[in-house]
Tab-separated table of C-alpha atoms in Angstrom:
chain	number	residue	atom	x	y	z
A	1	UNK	CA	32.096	-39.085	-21.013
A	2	UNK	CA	33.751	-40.805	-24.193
A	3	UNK	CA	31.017	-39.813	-26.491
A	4	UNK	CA	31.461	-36.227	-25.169
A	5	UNK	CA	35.698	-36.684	-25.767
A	6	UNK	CA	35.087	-38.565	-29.284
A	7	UNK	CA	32.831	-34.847	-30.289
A	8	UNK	CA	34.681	-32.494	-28.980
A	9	UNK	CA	38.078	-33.522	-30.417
A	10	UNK	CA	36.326	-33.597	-33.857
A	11	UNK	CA	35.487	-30.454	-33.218
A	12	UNK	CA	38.513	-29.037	-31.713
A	13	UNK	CA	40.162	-29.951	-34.890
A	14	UNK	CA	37.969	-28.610	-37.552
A	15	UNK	CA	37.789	-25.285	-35.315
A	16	UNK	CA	41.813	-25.308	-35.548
A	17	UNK	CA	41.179	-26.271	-39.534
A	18	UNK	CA	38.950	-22.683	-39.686
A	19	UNK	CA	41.821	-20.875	-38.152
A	20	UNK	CA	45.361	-22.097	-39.046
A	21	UNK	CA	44.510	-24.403	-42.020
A	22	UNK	CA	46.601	-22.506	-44.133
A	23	UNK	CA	49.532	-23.557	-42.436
A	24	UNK	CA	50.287	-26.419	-44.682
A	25	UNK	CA	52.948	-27.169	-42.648
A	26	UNK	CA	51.472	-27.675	-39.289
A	27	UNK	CA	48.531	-30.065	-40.402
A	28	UNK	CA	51.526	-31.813	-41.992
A	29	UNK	CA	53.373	-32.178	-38.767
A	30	UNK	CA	50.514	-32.992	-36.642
A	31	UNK	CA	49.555	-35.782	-39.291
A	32	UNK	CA	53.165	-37.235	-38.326
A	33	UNK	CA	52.792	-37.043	-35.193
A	34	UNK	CA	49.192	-38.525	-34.766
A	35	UNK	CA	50.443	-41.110	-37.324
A	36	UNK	CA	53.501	-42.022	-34.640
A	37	UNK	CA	51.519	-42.020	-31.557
A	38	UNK	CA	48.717	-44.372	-33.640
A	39	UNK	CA	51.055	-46.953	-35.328
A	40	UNK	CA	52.379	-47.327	-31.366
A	41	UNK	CA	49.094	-47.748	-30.086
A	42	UNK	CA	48.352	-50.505	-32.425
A	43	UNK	CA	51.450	-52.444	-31.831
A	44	UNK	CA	51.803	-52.234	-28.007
A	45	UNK	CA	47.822	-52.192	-27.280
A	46	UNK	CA	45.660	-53.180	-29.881
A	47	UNK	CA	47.372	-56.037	-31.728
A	48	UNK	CA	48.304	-57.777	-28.839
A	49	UNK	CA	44.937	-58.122	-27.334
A	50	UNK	CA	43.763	-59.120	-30.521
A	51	UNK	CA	46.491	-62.021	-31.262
A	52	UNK	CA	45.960	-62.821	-27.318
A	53	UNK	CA	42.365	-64.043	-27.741
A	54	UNK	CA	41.139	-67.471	-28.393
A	55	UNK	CA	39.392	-66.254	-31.810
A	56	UNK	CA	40.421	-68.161	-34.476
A	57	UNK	CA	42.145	-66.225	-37.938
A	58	UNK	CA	41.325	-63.430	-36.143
A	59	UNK	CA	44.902	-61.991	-38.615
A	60	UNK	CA	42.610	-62.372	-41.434
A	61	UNK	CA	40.546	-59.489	-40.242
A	62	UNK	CA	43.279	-56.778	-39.518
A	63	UNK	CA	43.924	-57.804	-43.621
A	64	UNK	CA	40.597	-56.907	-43.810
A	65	UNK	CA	41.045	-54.008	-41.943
A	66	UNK	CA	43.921	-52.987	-44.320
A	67	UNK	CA	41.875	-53.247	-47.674
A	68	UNK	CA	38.996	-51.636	-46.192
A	69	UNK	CA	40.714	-48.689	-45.871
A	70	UNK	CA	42.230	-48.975	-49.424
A	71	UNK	CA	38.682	-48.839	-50.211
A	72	UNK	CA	37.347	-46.129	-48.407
A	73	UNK	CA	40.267	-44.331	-50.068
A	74	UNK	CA	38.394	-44.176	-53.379
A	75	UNK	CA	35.807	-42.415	-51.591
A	76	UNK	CA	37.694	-39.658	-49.568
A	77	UNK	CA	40.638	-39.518	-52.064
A	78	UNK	CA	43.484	-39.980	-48.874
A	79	UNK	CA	41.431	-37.555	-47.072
A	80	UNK	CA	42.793	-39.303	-43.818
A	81	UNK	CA	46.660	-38.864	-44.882
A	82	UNK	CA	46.309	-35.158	-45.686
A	83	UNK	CA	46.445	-35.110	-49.662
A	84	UNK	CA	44.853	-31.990	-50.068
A	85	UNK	CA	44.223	-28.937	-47.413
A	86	UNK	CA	41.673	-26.751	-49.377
A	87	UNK	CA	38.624	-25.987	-50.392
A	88	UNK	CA	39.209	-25.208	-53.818
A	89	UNK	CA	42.083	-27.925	-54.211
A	90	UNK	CA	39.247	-30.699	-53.210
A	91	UNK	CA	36.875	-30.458	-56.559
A	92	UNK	CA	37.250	-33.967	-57.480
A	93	UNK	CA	35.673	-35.037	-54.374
A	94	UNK	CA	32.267	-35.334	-53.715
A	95	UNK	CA	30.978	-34.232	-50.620
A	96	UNK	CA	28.427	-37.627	-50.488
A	97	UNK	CA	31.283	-39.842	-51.059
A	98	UNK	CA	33.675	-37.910	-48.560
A	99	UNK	CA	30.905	-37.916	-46.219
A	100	UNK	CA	30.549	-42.170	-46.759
A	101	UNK	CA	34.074	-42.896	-46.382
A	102	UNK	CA	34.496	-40.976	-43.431
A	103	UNK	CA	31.784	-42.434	-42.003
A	104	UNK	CA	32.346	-45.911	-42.310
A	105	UNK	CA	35.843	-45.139	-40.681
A	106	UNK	CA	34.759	-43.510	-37.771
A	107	UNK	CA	31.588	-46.009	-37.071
A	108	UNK	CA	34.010	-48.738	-37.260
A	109	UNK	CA	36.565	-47.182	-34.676
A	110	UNK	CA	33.570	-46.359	-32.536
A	111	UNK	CA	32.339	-50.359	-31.931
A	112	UNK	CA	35.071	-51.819	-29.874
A	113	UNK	CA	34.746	-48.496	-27.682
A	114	UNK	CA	31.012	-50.092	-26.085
A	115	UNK	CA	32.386	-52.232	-23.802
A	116	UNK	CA	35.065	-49.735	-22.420
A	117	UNK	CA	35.536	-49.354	-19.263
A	118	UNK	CA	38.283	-46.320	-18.429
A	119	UNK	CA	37.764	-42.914	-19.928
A	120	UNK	CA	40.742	-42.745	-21.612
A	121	UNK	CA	41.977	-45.680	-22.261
A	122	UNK	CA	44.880	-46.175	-24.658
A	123	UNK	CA	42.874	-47.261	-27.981
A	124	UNK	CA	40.526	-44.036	-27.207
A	125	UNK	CA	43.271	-41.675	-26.870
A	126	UNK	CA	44.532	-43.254	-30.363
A	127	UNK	CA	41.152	-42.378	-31.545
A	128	UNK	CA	41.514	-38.912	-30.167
A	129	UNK	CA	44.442	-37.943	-31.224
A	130	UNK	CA	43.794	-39.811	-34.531
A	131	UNK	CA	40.659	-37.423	-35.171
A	132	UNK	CA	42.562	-33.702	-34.647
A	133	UNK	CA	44.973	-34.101	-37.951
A	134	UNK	CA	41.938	-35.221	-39.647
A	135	UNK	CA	39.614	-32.946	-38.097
A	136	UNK	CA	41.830	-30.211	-39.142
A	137	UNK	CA	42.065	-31.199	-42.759
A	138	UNK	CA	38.167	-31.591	-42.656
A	139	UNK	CA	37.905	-27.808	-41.636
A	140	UNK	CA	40.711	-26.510	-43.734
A	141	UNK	CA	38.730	-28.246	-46.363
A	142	UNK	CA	35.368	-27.444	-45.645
A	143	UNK	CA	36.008	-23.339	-45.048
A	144	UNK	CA	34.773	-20.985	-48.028
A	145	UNK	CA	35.347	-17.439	-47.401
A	146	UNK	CA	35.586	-17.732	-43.642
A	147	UNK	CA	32.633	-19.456	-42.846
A	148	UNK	CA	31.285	-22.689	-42.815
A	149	UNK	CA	28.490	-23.175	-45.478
A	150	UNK	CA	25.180	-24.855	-44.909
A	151	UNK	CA	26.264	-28.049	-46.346
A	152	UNK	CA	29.321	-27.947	-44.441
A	153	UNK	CA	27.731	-29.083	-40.985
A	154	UNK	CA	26.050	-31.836	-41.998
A	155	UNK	CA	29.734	-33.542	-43.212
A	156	UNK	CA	31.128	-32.471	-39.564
A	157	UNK	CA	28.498	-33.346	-37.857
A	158	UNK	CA	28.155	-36.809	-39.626
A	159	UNK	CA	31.808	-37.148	-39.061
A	160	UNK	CA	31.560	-36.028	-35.232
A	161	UNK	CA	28.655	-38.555	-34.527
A	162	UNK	CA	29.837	-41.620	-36.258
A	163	UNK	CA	32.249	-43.251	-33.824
A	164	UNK	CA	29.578	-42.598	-30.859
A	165	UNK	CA	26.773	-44.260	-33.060
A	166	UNK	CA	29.488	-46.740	-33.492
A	167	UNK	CA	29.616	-47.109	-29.369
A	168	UNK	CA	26.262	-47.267	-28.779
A	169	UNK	CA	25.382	-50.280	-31.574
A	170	UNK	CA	28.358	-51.839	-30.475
A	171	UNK	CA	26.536	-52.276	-26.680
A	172	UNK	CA	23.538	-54.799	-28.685
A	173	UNK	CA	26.710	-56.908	-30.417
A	174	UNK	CA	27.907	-60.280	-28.985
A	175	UNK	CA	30.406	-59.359	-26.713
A	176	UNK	CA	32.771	-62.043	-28.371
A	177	UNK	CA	32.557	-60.123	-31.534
A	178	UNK	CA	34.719	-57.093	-30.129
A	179	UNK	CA	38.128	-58.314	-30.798
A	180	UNK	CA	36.979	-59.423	-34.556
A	181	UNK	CA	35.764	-55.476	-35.047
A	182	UNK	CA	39.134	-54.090	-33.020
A	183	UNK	CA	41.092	-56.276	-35.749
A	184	UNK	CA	39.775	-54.900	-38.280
A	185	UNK	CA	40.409	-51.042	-36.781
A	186	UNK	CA	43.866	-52.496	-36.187
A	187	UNK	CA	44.653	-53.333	-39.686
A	188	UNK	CA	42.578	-49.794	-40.638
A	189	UNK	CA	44.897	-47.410	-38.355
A	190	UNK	CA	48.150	-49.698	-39.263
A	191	UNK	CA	47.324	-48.632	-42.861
A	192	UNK	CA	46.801	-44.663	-42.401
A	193	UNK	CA	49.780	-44.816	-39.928
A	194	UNK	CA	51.925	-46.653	-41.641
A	195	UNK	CA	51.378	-44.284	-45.278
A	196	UNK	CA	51.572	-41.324	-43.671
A	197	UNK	CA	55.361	-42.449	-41.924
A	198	UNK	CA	56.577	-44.051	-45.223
A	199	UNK	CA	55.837	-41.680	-47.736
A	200	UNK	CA	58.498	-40.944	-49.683
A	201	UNK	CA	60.761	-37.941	-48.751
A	202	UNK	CA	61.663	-35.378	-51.573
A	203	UNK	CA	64.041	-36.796	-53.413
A	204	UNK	CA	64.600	-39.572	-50.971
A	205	UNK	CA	66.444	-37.901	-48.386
A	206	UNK	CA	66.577	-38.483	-44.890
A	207	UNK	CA	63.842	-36.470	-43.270
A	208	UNK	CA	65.190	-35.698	-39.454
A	209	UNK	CA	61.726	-33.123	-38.663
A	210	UNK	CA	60.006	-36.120	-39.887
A	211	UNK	CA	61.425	-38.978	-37.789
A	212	UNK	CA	61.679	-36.481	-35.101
A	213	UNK	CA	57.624	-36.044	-35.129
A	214	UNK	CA	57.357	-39.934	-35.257
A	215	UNK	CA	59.847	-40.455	-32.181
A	216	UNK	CA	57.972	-37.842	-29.946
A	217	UNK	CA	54.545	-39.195	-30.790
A	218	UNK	CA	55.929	-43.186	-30.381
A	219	UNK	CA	57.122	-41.715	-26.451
A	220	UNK	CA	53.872	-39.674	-25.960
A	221	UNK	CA	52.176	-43.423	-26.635
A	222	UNK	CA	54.680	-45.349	-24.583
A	223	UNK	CA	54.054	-42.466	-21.525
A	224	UNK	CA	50.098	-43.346	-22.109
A	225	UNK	CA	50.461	-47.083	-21.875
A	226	UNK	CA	52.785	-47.204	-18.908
A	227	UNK	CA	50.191	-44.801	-16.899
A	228	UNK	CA	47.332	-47.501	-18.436
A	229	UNK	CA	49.393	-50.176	-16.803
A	230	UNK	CA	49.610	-48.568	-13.295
């Protein structure tokens, strides 16, 4: 069931992409909102079961976590924060090296999912909702005249499979190892969350659409953690 859920909203999002990913605008919004509900997710779920376990300098690895990302962003060029929408605005990327860095992320996000236990569970609804803005971009992206080329499928599909490859190597790891890899996605999403909400307004002014996005996707994470708890 959560391998099915981790492919479909991959490819719920890059179908949306095809379709509305000239709106600019909404990919924008529902980057702000995914980044809200995901930046709540890792401080009211994932952090604290991390800093709860007995592993020792387990901080060191959501640091890790952080400059990971910063790395994988010279691969996908801020693919995950929505820095470009189209096909044709995308040259300077290379389809191997978008291909890489979005694996890597999504494998990684996948591994602390094998020992999971409820079908949608706080950290995988994070996950879910994390992969529709990017999903999205990946279509809008990805679409030449309409249609998806050749080539295309092989960087959704890659992208689509990841996290469940992720799952299923994560079931041979040492149990104890899960809160070391769910760091490390902690300090990942608190990264690509925490960009997307502090980019700088135009001409630094107060953004109110902006914070407004943020506030309803922090309260559709608090309404998901308080049905988790009950």
């Amino acid at each position: 069931m959560i391998i099915l859920l981790l492919i479909l909203s991959v490819l719920a999002g890059v179908f949306l992409g095809k379709f509305f990913g000239n709106k600019k605008e909404f990919a924008k919004n529902l980057l702000i909102l995914s980044a809200g509900f995901l930046i709540t997710i890792c401080l009211n779920e994932v952090f604290p079961k991390v800093y709860n376990s007995e592993s020792h300098h387990v901080g060191i690895w959501v640091i890790a976590g952080v400059l990971l990302q910063m790395l994988l962003e010279n691969l996908t060029k801020g693919f995950e924060h929505g820095h470009f929408h189209h096909h044709s605005e995308g040259k300077g990327i290379l389809p191997l090296a978008l291909m890489i860095g979005m694996f890597i992320h999504a494998f990684l996000e996948g591994i602390p999912l094998a020992n999971e236990q409820h079908s949608l569970s706080p950290y995988l609804t994070g996950i879910l909702f994390h992969n529709l803005p990017i999903s999205f971009i990946l279509g809008a992206f990805l679409i030449d005249r309409g249609k998806f080329p050749p080539a295309s499928w092989l960087i959704i599909s890659v992208f689509a499979l990841a996290s469940p490859l992720g799952l299923l190597l994560g079931k041979y790891f040492n149990p104890e190892w899960e809160v070391y890899f769910l760091a490390l996605v902690g300090g990942i999403f608190l990264h690509i969350s925490s960009v997307i909400i502090f980019e700088g307004s135009k001409n630094h002014n107060v953004d109110w659409k902006k914070i407004g996005l943020v506030i309803l996707g922090i309260l559709m994470a608090m309404i998901a953690h308080i049905f988790h708890q009950h």
